[in-house]
mmCIF file of C-alpha atoms in Angstrom:
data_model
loop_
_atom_site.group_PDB
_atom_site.id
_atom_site.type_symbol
_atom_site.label_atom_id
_atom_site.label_comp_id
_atom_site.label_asym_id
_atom_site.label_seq_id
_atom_site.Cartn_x
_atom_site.Cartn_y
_atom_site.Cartn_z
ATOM 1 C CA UNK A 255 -1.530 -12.034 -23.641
ATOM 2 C CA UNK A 256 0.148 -11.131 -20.229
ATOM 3 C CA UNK A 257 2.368 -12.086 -17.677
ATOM 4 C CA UNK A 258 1.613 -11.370 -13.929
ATOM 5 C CA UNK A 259 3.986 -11.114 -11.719
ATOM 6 C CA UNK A 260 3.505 -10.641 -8.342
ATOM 7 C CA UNK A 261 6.777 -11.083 -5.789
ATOM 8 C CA UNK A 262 5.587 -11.955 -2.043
ATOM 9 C CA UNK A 263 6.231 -13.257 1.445
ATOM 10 C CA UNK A 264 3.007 -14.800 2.039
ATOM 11 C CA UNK A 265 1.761 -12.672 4.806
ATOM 12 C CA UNK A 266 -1.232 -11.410 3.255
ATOM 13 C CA UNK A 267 -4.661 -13.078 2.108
ATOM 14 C CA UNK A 268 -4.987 -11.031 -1.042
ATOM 15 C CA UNK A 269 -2.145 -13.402 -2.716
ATOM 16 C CA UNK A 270 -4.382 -16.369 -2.436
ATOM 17 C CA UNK A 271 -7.267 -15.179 -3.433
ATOM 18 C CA UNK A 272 -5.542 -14.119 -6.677
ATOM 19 C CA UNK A 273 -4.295 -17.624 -7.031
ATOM 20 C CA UNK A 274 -7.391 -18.733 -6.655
ATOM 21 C CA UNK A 275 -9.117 -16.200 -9.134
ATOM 22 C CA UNK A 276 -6.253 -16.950 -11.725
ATOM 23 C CA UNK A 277 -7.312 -21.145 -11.517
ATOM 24 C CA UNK A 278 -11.029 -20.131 -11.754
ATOM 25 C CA UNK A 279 -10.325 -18.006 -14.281
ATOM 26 C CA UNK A 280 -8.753 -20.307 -16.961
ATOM 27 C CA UNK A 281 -7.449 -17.856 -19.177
ATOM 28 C CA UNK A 282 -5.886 -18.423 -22.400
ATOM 29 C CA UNK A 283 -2.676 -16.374 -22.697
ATOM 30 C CA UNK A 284 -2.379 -15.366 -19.272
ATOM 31 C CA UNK A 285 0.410 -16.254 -16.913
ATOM 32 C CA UNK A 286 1.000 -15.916 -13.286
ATOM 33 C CA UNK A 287 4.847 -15.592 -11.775
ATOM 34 C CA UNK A 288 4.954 -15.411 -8.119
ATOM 35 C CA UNK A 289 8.435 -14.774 -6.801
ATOM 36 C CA UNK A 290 8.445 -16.517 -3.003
ATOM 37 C CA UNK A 291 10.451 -14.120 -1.072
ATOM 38 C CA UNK A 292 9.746 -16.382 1.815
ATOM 39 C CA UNK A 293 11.130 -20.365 -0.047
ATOM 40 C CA UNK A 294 7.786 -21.312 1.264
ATOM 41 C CA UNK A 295 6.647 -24.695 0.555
ATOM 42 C CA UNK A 296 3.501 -23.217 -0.902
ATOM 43 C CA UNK A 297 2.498 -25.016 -4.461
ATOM 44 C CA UNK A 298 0.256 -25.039 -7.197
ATOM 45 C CA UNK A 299 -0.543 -26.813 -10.367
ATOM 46 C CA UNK A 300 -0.424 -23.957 -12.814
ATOM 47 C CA UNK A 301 1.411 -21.623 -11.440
ATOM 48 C CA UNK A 302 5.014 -20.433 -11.933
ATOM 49 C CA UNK A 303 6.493 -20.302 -8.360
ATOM 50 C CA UNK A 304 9.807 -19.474 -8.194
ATOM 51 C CA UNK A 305 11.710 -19.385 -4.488
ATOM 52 C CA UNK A 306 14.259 -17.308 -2.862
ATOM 53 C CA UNK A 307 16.555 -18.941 -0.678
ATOM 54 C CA UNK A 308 16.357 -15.516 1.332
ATOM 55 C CA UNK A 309 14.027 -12.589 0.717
ATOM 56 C CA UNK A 310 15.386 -10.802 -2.285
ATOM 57 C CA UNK A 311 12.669 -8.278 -1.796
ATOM 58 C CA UNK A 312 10.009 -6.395 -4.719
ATOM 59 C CA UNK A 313 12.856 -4.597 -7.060
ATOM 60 C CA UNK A 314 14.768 -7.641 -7.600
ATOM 61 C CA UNK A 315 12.301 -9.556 -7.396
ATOM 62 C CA UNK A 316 10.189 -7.284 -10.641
ATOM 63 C CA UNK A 317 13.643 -7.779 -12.553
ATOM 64 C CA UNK A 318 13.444 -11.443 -12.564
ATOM 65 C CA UNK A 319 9.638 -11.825 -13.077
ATOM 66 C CA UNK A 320 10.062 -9.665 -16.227
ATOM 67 C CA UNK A 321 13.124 -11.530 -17.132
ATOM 68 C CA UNK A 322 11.285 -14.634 -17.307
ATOM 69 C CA UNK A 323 8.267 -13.476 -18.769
ATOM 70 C CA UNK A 324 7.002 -14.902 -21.642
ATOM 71 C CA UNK A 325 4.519 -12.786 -22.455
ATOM 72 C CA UNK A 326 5.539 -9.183 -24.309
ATOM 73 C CA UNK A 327 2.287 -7.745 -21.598
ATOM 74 C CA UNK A 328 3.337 -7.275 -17.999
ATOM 75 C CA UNK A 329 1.671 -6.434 -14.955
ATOM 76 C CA UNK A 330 3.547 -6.142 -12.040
ATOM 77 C CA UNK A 331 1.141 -6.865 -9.192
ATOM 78 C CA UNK A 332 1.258 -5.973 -5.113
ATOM 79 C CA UNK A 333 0.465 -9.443 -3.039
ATOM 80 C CA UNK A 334 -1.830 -6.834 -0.674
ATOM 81 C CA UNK A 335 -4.207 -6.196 -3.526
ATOM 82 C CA UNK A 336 -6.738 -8.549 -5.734
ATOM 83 C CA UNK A 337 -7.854 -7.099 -8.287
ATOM 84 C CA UNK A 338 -10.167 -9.278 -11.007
ATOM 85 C CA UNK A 339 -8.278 -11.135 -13.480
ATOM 86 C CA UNK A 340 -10.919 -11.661 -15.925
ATOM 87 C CA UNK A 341 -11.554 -7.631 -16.467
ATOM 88 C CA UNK A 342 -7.580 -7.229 -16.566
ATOM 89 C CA UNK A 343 -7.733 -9.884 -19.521
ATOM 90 C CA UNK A 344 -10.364 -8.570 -21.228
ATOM 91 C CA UNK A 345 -9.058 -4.754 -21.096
ATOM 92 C CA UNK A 346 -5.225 -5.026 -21.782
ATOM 93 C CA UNK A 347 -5.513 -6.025 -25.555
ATOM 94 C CA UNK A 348 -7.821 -3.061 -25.923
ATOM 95 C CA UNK A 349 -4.541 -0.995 -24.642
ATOM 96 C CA UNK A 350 -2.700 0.559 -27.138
ATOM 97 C CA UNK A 351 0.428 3.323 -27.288
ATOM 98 C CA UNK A 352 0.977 4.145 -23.636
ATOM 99 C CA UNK A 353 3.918 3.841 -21.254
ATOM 100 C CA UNK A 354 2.242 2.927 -18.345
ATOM 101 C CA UNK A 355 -0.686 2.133 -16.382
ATOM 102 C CA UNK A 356 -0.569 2.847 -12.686
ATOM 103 C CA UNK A 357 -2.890 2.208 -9.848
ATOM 104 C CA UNK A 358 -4.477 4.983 -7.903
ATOM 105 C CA UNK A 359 -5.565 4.208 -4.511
ATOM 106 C CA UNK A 360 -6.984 6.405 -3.538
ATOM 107 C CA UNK A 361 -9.680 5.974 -6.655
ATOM 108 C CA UNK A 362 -9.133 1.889 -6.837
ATOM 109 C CA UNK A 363 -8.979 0.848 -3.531
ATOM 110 C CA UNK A 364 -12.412 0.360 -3.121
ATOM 111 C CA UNK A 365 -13.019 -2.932 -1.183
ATOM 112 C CA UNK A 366 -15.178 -4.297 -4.322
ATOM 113 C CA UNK A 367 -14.140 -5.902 -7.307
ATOM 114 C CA UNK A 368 -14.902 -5.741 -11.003
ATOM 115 C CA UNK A 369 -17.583 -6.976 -12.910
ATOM 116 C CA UNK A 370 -15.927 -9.803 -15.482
ATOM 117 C CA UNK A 371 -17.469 -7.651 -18.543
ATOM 118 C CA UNK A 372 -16.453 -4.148 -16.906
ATOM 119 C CA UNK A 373 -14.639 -1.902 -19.555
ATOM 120 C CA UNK A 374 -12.005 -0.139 -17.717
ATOM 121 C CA UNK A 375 -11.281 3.781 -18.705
ATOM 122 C CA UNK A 376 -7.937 4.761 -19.259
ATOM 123 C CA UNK A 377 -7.609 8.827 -18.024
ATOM 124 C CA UNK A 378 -4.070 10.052 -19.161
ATOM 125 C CA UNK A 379 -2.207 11.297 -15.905
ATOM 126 C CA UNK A 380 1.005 14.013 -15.602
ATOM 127 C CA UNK A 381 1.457 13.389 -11.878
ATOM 128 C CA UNK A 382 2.624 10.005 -10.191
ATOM 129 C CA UNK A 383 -0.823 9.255 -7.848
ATOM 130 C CA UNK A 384 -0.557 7.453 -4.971
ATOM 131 C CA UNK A 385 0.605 3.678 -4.619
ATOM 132 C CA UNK A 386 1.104 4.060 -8.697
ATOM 133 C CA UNK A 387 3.635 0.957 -8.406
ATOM 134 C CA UNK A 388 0.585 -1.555 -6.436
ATOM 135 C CA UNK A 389 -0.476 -2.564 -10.308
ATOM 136 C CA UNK A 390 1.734 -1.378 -13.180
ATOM 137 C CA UNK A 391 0.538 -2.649 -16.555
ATOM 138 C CA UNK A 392 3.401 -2.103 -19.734
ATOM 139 C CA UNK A 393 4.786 -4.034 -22.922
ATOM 140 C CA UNK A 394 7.607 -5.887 -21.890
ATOM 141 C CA UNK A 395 9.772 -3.929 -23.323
ATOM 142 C CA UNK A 396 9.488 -0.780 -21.583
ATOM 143 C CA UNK A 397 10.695 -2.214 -18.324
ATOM 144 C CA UNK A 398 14.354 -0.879 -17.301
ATOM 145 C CA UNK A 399 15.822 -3.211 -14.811
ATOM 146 C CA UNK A 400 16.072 -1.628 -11.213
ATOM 147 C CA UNK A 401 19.558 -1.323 -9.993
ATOM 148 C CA UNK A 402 20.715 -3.060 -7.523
ATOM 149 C CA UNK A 403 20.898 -0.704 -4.581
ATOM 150 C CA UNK A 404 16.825 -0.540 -4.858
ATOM 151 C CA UNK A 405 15.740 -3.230 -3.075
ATOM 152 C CA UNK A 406 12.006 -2.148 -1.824
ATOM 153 C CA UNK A 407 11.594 1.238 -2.451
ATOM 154 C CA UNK A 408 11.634 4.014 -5.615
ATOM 155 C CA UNK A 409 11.395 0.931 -8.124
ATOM 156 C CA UNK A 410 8.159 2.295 -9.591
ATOM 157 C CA UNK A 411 9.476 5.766 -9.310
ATOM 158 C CA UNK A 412 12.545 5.039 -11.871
ATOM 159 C CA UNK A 413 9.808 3.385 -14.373
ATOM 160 C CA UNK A 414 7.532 6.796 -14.225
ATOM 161 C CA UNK A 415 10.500 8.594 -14.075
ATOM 162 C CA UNK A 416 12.045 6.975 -17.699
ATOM 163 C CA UNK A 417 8.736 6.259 -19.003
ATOM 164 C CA UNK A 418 7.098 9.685 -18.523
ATOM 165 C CA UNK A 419 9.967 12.027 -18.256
ATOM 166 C CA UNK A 420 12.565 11.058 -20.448
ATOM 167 C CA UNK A 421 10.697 8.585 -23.308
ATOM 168 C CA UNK A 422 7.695 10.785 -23.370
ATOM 169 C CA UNK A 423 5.339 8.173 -23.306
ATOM 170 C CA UNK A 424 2.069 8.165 -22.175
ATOM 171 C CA UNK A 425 1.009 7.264 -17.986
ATOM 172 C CA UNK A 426 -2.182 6.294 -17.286
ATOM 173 C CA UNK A 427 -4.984 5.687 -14.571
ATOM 174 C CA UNK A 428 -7.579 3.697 -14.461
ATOM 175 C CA UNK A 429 -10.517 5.652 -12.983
ATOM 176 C CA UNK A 430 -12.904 2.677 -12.594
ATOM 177 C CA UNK A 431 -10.569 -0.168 -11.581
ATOM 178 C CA UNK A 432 -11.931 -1.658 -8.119
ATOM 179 C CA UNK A 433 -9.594 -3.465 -5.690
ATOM 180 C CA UNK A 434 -9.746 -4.797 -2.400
ATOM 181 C CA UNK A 435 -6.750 -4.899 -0.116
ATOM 182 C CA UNK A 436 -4.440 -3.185 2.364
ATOM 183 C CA UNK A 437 -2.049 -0.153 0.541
ATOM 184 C CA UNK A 438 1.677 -1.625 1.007
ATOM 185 C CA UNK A 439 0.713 -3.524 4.196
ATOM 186 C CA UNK A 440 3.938 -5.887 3.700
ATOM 187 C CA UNK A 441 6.425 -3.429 3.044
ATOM 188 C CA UNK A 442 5.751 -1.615 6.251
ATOM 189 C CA UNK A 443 8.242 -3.184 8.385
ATOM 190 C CA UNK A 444 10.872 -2.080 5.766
ATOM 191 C CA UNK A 445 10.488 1.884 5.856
ATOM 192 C CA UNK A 446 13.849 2.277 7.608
ATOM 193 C CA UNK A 447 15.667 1.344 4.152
ATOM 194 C CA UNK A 448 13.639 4.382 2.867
ATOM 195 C CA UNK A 449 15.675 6.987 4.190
ATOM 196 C CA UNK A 450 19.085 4.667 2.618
ATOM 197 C CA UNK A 451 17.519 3.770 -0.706
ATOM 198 C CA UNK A 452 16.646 7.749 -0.754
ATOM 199 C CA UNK A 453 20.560 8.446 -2.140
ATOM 200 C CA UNK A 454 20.792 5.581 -3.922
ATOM 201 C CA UNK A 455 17.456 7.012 -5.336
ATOM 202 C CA UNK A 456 19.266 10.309 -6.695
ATOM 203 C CA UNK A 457 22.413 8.671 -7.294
ATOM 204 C CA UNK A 458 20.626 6.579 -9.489
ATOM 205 C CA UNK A 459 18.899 8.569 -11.374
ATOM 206 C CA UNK A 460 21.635 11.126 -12.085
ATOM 207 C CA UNK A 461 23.547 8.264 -14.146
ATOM 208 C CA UNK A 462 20.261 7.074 -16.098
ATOM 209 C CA UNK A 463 19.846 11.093 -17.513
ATOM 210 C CA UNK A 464 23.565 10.398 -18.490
ATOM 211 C CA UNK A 465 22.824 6.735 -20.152
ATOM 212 C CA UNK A 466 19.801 7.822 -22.173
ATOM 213 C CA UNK A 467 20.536 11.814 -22.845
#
């Protein structure tokens, strides 16, 4: 059983095609939270839409996905990407003692999709690969809520960070997971916070070696 949550402003195509796999789908035991960044007026029978009366952006908007969860499975899931929902389903509950699973796009972002049957390989990672935070997959429970201060960026980095670093648990790719999509096309209009959420990055991370040392 998992619980999908995806936060997004509507602006890419990839979010309703996910919607639309996740009502074709009709799986038992899976849920899908969409934060709505945007207070949209977007709705649909089966769906958990919650709205923003402004655009808390993705690190808040992870922290209250995962708080209202229901599920002890998460995958935290980029509105640029579609991945298929079926093969995710069928492959988490073979997943046992890791930290995290990350994407790697440069391996997954292939423009095709899985098979429904496909058996995804997990291949045990010691560096963060790139766009690691598009699809995160982890129990419940190893989520640390992302301080304030992050709003869009280093969110992912803080999980790897805790997860890999400091728990020593285990990070993962998935070698053969196919995607289509466009690598953090809706965050690109942000990347001046980048250079702020840098020393909030460092500050950050300094007091979380002092919580958990």
């Amino acid at each position: 059983m998992i619980s999908i949550i995806i936060p997004t402003l509507w602006q890419s195509d990839c979010i309703y095609e996910t919607i639309r796999d996740f009502k074709y789908s009709q799986l038992e035991g899976v849920e899908l939270i969409i934060i709505d960044n945007a207070n949209s007026d977007y709705h649909e029978d089966g769906v958990t839409i919650i709205k923003q009366q402004e655009n808390i952006f993705v690190n808040p908007a992870w922290n209250l996905g995962v708080e209202l969860a229901k599920y002890d499975t998460i995958c935290l899931l980029n509105d640029d990407i579609t991945i298929n929902l079926k093969t995710l389903y069928a492959n988490v509950s073979r997943f046992t003692e890791y930290g995290i699973i990350g994407f790697d796009a440069n391996r997954n972002l292939t423009q095709t999709l899985n098979n429904d049957d496909e058996v995804w390989e997990l291949e045990e990672t010691t560096c963060r690969s790139l766009g690691f935070g598009c699809m995160m997959i982890m129990p419940k429970e190893y989520y640390e809520p992302i301080p304030s201060d992050l709003k869009i960026y280093f969110g992912d980095d803080m999980l790897y960070w805790l997860n890999k670093d400091f728990f020593k648990r285990k990070i993962y790719n998935i070698p053969n997971l196919k995607a289509t999509g466009e690598l953090s096309k809706t965050s690109r209009p942000y990347e001046p916070q980048l250079q702020i959420e840098v020393h909030h990055f460092d500050r950050i991370i300094n007091e979380l070696q002092q919580k958990y040392k």
